[in-house]
Coordinates of C-alpha atoms and ligand atoms in Angstrom, one line a residue:
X16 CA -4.5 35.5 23.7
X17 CA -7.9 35.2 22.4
X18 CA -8.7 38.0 20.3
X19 CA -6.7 37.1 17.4
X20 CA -9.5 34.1 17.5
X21 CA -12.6 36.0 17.8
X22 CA -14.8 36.0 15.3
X23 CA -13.0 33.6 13.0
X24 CA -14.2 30.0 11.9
X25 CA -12.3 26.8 11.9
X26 CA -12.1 23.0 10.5
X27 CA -10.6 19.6 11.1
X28 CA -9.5 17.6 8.8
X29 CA -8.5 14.0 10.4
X30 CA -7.1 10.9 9.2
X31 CA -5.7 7.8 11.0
X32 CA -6.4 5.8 14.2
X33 CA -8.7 6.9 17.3
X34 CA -5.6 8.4 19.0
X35 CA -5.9 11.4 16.4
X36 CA -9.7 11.7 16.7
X37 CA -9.2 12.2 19.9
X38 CA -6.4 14.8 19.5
X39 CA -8.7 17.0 17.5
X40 CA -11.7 16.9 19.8
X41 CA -8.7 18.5 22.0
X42 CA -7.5 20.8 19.3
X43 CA -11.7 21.6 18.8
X44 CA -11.9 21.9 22.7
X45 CA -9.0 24.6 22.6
X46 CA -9.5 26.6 19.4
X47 CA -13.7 26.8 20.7
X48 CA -12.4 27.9 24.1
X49 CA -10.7 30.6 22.2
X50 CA -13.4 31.8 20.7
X51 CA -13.3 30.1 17.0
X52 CA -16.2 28.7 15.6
X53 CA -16.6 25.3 14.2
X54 CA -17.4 24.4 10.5
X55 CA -17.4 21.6 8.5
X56 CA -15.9 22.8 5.3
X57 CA -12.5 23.9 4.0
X58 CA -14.9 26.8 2.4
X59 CA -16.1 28.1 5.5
X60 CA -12.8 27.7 7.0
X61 CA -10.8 30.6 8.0
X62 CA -8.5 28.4 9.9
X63 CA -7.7 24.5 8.4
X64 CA -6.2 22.1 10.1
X65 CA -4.7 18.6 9.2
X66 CA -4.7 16.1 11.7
X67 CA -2.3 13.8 9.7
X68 CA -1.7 9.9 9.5
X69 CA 1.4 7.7 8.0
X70 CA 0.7 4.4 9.0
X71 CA 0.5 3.3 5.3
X72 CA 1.9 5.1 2.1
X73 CA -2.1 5.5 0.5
X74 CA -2.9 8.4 3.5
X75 CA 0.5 10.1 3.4
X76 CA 0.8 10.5 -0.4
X77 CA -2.6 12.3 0.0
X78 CA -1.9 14.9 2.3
X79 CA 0.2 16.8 0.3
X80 CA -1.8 17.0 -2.7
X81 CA -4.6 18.3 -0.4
X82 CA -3.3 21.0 1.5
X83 CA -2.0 22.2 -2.0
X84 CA -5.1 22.4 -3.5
X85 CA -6.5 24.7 -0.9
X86 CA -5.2 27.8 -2.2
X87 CA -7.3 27.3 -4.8
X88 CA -10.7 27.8 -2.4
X89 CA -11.7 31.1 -2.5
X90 CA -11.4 32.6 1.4
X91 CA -15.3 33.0 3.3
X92 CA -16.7 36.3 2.7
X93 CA -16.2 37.9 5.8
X94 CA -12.9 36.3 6.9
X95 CA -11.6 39.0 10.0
X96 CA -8.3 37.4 9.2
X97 CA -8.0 38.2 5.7
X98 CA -6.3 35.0 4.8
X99 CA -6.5 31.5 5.6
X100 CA -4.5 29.8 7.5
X101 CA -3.5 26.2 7.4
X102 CA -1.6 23.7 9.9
X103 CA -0.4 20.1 9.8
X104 CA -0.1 18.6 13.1
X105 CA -0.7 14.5 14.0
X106 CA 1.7 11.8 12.8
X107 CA 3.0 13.4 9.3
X108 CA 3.8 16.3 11.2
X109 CA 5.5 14.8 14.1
X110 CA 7.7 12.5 11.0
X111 CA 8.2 15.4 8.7
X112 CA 8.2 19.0 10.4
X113 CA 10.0 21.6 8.8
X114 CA 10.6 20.1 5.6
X115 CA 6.4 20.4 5.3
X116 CA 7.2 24.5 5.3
X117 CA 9.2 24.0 2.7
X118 CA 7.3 21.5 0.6
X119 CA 4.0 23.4 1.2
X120 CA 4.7 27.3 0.7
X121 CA 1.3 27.9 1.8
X122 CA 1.9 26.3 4.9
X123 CA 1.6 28.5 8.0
X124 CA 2.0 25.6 10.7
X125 CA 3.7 22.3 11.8
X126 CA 3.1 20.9 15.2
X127 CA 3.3 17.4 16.3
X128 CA 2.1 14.3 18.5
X129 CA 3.7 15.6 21.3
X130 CA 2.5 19.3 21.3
X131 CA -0.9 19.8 20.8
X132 CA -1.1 22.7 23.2
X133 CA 1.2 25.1 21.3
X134 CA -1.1 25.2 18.3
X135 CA -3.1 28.2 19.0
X136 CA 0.5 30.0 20.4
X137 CA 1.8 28.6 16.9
X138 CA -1.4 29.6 15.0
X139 CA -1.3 32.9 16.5
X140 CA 2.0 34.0 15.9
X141 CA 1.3 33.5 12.0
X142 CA -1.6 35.5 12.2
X143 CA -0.1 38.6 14.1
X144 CA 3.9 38.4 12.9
X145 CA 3.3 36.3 9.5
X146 CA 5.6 33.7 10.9
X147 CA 5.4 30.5 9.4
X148 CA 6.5 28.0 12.3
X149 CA 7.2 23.9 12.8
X150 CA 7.4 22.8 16.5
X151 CA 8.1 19.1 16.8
X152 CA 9.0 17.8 19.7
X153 CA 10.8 14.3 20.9
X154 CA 8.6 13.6 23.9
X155 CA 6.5 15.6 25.8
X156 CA 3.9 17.6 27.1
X157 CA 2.0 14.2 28.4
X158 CA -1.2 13.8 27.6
X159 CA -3.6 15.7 25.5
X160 CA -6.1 14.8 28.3
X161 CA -5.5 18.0 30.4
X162 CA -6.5 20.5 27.3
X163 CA -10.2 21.3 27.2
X164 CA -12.1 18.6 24.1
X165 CA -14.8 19.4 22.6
X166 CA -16.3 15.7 22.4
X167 CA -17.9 14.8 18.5
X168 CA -20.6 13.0 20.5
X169 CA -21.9 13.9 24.3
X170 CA -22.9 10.2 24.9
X171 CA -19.9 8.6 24.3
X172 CA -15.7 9.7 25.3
X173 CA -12.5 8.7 24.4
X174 CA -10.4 8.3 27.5
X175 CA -6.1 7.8 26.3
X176 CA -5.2 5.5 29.5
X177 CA -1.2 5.5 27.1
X178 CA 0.5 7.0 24.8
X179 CA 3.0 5.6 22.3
X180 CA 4.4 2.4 21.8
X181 CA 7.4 -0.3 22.3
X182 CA 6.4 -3.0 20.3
X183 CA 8.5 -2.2 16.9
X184 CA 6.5 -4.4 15.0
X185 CA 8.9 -4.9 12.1
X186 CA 6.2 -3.2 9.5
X187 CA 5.1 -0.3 11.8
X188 CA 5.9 3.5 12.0
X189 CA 4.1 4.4 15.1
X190 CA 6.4 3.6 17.7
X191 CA 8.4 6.4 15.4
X192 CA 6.1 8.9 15.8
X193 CA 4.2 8.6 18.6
X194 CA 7.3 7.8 20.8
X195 CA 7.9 5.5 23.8
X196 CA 4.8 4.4 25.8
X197 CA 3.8 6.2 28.6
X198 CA 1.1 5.3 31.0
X199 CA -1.0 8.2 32.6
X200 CA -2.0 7.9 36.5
X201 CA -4.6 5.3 37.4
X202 CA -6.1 7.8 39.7
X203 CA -6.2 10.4 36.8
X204 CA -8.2 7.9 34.6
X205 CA -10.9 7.1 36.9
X206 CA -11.1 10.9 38.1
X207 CA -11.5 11.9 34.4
X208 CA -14.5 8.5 33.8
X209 CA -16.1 9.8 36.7
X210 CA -16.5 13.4 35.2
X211 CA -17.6 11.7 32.0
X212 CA -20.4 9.7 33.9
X213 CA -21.5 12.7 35.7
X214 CA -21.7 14.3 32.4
X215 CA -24.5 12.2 31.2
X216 CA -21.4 9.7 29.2
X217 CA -23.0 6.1 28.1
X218 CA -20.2 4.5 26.9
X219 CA -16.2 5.1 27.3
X220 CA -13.5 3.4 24.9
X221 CA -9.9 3.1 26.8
X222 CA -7.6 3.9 24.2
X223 CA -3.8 2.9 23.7
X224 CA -1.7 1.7 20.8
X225 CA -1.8 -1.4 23.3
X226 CA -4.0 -1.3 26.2
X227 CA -3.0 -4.7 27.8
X228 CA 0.8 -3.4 28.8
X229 CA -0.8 0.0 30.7
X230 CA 1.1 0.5 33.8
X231 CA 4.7 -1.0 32.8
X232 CA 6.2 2.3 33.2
X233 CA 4.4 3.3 36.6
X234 CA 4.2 0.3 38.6
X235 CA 6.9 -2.0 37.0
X236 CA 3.7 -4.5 36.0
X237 CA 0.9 -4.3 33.4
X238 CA -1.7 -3.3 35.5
X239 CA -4.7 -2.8 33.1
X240 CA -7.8 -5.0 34.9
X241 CA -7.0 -2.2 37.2
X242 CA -7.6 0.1 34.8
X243 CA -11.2 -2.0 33.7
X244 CA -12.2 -2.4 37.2
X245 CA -12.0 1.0 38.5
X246 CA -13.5 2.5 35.3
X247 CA -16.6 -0.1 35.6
X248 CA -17.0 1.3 39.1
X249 CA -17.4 4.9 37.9
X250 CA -21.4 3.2 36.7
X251 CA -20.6 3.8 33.1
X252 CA -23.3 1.7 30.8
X253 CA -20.6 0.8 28.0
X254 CA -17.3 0.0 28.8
X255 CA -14.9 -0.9 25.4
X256 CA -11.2 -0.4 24.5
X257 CA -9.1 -0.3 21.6
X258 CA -6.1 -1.5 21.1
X259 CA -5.0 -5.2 22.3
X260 CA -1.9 -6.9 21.7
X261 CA -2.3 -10.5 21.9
X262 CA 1.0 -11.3 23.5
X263 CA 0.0 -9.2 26.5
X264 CA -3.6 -9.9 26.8
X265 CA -4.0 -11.6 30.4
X266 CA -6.0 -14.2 31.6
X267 CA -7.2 -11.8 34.3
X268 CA -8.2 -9.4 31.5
X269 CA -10.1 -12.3 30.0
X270 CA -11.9 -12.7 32.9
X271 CA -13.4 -9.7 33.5
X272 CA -14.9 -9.9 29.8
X273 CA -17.3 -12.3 31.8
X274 CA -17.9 -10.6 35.1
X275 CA -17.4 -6.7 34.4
X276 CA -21.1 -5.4 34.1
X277 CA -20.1 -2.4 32.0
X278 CA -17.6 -4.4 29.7
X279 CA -19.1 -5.2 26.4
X280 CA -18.9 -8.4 24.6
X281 CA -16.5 -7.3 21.5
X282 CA -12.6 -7.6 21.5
X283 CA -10.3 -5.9 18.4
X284 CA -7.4 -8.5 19.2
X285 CA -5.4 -7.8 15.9
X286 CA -3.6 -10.7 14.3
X287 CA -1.6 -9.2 11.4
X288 CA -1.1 -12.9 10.1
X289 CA -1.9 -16.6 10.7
X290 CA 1.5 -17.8 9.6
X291 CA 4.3 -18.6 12.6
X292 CA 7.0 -17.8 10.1
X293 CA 5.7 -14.5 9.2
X294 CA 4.7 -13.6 13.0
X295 CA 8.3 -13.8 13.9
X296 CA 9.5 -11.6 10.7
X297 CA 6.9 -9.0 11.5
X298 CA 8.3 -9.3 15.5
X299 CA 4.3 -9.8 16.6
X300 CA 6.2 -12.3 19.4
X301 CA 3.1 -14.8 19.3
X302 CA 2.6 -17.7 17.5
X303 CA -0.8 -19.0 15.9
X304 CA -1.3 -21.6 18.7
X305 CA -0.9 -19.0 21.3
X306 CA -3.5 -16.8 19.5
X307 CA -5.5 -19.6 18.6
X308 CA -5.9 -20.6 22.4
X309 CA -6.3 -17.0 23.6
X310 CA -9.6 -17.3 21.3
X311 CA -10.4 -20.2 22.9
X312 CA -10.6 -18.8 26.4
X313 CA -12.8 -15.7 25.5
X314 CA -15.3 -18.1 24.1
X315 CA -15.0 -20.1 27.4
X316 CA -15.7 -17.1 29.6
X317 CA -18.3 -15.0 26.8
X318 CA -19.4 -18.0 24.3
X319 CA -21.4 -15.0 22.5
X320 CA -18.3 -12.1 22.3
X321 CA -17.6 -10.8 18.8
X322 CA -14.6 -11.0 17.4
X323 CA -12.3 -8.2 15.4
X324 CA -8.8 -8.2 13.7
X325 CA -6.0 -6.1 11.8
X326 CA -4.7 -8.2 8.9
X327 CA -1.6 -7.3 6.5
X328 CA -1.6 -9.5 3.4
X329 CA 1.7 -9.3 1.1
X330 CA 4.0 -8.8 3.9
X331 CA 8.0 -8.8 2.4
X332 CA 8.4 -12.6 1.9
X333 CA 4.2 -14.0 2.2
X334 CA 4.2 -17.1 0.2
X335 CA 1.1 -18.7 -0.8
X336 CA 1.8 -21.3 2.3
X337 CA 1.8 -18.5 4.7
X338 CA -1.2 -16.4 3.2
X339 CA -3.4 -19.8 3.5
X340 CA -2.2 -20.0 7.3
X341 CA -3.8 -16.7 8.0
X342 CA -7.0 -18.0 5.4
X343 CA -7.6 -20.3 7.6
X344 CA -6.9 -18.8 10.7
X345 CA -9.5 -16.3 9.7
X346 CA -12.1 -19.2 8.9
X347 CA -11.3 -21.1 11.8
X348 CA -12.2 -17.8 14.4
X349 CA -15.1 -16.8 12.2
X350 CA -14.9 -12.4 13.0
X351 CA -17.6 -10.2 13.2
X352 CA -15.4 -7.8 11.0
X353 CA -11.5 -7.6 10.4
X354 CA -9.6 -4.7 9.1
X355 CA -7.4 -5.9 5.7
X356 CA -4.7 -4.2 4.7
X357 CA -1.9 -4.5 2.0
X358 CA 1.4 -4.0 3.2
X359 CA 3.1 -0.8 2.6
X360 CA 6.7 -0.1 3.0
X361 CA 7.1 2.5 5.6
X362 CA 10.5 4.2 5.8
X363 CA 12.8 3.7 8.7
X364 CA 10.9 0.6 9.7
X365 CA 13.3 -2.7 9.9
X366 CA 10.7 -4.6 7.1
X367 CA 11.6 -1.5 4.8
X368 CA 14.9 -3.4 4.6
X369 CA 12.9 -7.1 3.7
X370 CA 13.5 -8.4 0.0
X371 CA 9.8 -7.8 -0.6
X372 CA 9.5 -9.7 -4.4
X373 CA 5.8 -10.8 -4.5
X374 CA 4.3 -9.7 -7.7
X375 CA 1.4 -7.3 -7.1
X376 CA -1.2 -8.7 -8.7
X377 CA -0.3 -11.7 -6.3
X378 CA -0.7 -9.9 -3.5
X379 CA -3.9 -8.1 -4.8
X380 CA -5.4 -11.9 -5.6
X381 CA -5.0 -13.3 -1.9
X382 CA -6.0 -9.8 -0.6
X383 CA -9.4 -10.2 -2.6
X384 CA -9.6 -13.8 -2.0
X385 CA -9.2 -12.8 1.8
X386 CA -11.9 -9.8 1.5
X387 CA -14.4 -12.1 -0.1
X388 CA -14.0 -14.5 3.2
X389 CA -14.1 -12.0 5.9
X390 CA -17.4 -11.0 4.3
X391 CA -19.1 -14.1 4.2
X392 CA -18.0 -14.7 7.4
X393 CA -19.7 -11.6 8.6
X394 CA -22.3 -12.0 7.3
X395 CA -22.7 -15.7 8.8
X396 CA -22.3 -14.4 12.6
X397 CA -24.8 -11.3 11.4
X398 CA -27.3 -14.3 10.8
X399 CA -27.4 -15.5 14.6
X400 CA -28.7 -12.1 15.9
X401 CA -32.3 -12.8 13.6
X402 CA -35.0 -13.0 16.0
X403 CA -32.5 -11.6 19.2
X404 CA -33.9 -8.3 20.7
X405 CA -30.3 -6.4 21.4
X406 CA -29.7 -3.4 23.7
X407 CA -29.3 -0.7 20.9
X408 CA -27.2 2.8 22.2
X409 CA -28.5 5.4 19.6
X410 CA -26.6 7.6 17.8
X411 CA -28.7 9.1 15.5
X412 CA -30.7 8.4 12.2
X413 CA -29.5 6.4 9.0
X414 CA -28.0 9.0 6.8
X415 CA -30.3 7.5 4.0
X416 CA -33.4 8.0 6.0
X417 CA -34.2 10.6 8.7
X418 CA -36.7 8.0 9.7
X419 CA -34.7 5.2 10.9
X420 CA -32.4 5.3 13.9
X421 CA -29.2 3.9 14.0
X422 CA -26.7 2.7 17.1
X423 CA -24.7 0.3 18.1
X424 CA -25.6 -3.0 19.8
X425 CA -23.4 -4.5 23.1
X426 CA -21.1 -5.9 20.4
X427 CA -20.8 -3.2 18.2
X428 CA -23.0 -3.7 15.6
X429 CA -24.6 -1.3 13.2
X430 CA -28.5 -1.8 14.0
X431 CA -30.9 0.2 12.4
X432 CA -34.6 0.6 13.2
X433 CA -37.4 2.8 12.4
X434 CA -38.3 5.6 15.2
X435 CA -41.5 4.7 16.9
X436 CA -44.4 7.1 15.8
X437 CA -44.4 10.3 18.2
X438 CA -41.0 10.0 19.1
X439 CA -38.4 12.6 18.8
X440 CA -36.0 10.8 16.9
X441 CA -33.3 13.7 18.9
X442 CA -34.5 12.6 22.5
X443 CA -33.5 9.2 21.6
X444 CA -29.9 10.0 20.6
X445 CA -27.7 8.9 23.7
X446 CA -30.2 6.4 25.5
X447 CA -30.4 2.9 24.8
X448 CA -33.4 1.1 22.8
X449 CA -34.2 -2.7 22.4
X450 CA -34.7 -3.8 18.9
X451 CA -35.5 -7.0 17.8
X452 CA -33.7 -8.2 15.2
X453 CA -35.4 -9.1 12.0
X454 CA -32.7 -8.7 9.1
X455 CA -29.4 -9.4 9.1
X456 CA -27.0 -8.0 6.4
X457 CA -23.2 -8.5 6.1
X458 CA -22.3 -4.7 7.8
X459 CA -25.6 -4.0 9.7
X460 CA -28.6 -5.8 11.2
X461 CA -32.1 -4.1 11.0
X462 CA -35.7 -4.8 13.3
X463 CA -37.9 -2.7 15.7
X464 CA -37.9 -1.3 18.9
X465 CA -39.7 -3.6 21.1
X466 CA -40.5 -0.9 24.1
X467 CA -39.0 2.3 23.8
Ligands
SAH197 N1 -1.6 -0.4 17.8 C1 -2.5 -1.0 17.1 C2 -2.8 -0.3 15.7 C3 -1.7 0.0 14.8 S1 -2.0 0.7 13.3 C4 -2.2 -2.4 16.9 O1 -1.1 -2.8 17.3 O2 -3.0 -3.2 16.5 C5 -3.5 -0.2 12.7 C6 -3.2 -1.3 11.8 O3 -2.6 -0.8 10.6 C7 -2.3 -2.4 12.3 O4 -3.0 -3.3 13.1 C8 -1.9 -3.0 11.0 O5 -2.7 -4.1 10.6 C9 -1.9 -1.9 10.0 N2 -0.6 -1.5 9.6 C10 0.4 -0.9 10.3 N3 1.5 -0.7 9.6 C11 1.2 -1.1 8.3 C12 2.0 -1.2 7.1 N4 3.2 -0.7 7.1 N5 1.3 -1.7 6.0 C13 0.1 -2.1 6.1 N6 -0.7 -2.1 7.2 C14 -0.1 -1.6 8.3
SF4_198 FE1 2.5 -0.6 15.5 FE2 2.8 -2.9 16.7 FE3 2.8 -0.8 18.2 FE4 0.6 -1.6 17.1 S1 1.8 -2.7 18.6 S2 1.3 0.4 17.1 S3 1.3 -2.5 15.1 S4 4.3 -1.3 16.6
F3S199 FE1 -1.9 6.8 11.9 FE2 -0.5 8.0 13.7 FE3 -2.7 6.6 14.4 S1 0.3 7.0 12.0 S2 -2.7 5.0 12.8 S3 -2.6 8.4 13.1 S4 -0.8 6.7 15.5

């Protein structure tokens, strides 16, 4: 099938959560291995594809304006294909399918969550019969995992340990479009960390709309320290994942963030809210105390881990009581960074049907008075790395200046340092530097490499 492919020139457009960056290294991995070239631009592009995100109304409303616009961009000079051709696949396409064809005349392509794999069939019967097409399945082909990726770094891999989720958190359209959870084969997991190890991998992030509940489906128990333990014995350097629900984090998991060697000292344990009221409404099924003293025992077993949260502010029914309740909740845990969002009405979703009457200027005061607190906050726990010398993973230079490297330290934050004279700032990329810390700024901490 690949000669329709040959020659031709492809890009990636993606939106959303790690679950669709890690699609579209897959969709990368397939279209390279049929002999399309990447690019970075729509202008290049003989063949554009959407990787697509509805979690909140802002990134939906978007989409449609942008693959609208592309018939305006003149086709590459040289195109084989004589056209180009577009697709929509991710979480949009899974929600809307055909009725994109129809909104988007210069469509060629739907596919969804559940059907990566038919994209270049899909792709490729639009380019030979002129057949515009939307495949969307229910459920599916499992896991992206078995197409070929084409990783956007070599030192560092996604690994989806499940897909999907059960939760229904009242406010949420993922369970919607991503489907039911399903957790792949412990066996295949460490089989597939090993290959990334071999491979010269330094750091792997577990991925899951919620980690913590891995294994429900397979073995009838949450089995996810499994899942830690036999992907630290693989001898990866960095071990992180993303995402944990609070009401399933275990004290067993919370254990091993003290005696995992590979397990880093960061957590993203999302708390959407710090008021009990508006847990329940938003069916997080966890209270504040519960949270509070989950907290509590992290700091017990890693006094030093950093700490990172989701937060929805203007939730249908947040009263000023409720927003100080998460105020405080975010003073009182002090976060190295949390993610704020204002709440936006999803369809289908059972907080759709809230009465939701908070002015929005109300809403946009507590979410600025909110912003302004995470920040300081940062910038406090940024203050008590000065004078540390961290473990820095490089990544690459700043993208102001080709003369500073920039990684990541153990707890995931932004550290930038200038590149020791005659060293090639590319040999660095992928091994790990100590820097000692000697500024320390609300988003990134700067120093120099000690002995590189
Ligand atoms: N499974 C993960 C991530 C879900 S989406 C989790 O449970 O944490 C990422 C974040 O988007 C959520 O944590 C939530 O804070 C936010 N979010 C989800 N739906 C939203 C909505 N309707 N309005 C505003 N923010 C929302
Ligand atoms: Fe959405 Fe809740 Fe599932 Fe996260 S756990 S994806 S917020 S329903
Ligand atoms: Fe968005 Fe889909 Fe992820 S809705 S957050 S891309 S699961």
């Amino acid at each position: 099938m690949s000669s329709v492919f040959e020659g031709t020139t492809f890009c990636i457009h993606t939106f959303g959560c790690q679950m669709n960056k890690h699609d579209s290294e897959r969709v990368s991995g397939m279209l390279e291995g049929l002999g399309s070239l990447p690019v970075e631009t729509i202008e290049e592009a003989d063949l554009v594809v959407f990787m697509t995100c509805c979690v909140r109304e802002a990134a939906d409303t978007r989409l449609y304006g942008q693959v609208a616009s592309m018939k305006n961009i003149p086709l590459r000079e040289g195109s084989p294909l004589g056209k180009r051709y577009s697709a929509v696949g991710g979480c949009i396409g899974q929600r809307d399918g055909e009725k994109l064809l129809k909104a988007l005349p210069h469509l060629d392509v739907v596919f969804g969550t559940h059907n990566l794999g038919s994209l270049p069939g899909l792709l490729r019967r639009a380019i030979e019969r002129h057949d515009r097409a939307s495949e969307v399945l229910e459920a599916g082909e499992a896991f992206s995992s078995d197409l070929p990726t084409a990783r956007e770094h070599t030192w560092a891999a996604w690994l989806p340990i499940t897909v999907g989720c059960n939760n229904f958190c009242s406010y949420c359209i993922v369970p919607y479009v991503r489907g039911r959870e399903k957790s792949r084969k412990l066996e295949d997991i460490a089989q597939e960390a090993r290959g990334y190890v071999e491979a010269g991998v330094k750091e792997i992030t577990l991925l899951g709309q919620n980690v913590n509940s891995y294994g429900r489906d397979l073995y009838g128990e949450p089995r996810f320290v499994d899942v830690l333990d036999a992907v630290d014995a693989t001898g990866i350097e960095r071990l992180r994942f993303a995402t944990s629900h609070p009401k399933d984090l275990t004290d067993e998991v919370i254990e091993r963030f003290g005696t995992l060697r590979s397990l880093m000292p960061a957590l993203h344990l999302p708390v959407q809210s710090g008021s009990n009221r508006i847990l329940e409404a938003m069916n997080r099924r966890y209270t504040r105390e519960r949270y509070l003293s989950l907290i509590e025992k992290l700091r017990a077993v890693r006094p030093d881990i950093a700490l990172s949260t989701d937060i929805i502010v203007g939730f249908p029914g947040e009263t000023e009581a409720d927003f100080m309740e998460t105020y405080r909740l975010v003073e009182e845990v002090g976060y190295s960074q949390v993610f704020t969002f204002i709440y936006s009405k999803r369809e289908g979703t059972p907080a759709a049907e809230m009465e939701d009457d908070t002015p929005r200027e109300v809403i946009q005061d507590r979410f600025d008075r909110l912003v302004d607190l995470v920040q300081r906050k940062a910038f406090e726990a940024n203050q008590a790395e000065l004078g540390a010398v961290v473990d820095v993973l490089v990544e690459g230079t700043s993208k102001r200046d080709g003369a500073i490297l920039a990684g990541k330290s153990p707890k995931n934050q932004t550290v930038h340092a200038p590149i020791p004279s005659g060293i090639d700032a590319a040999a660095l990329i992928g091994s790990t530097v100590p820097v000692r810390i000697e500024e320390a700024r609300t988003w990134y901490l700067s120093g120099t490499v000690v002995d590189a």
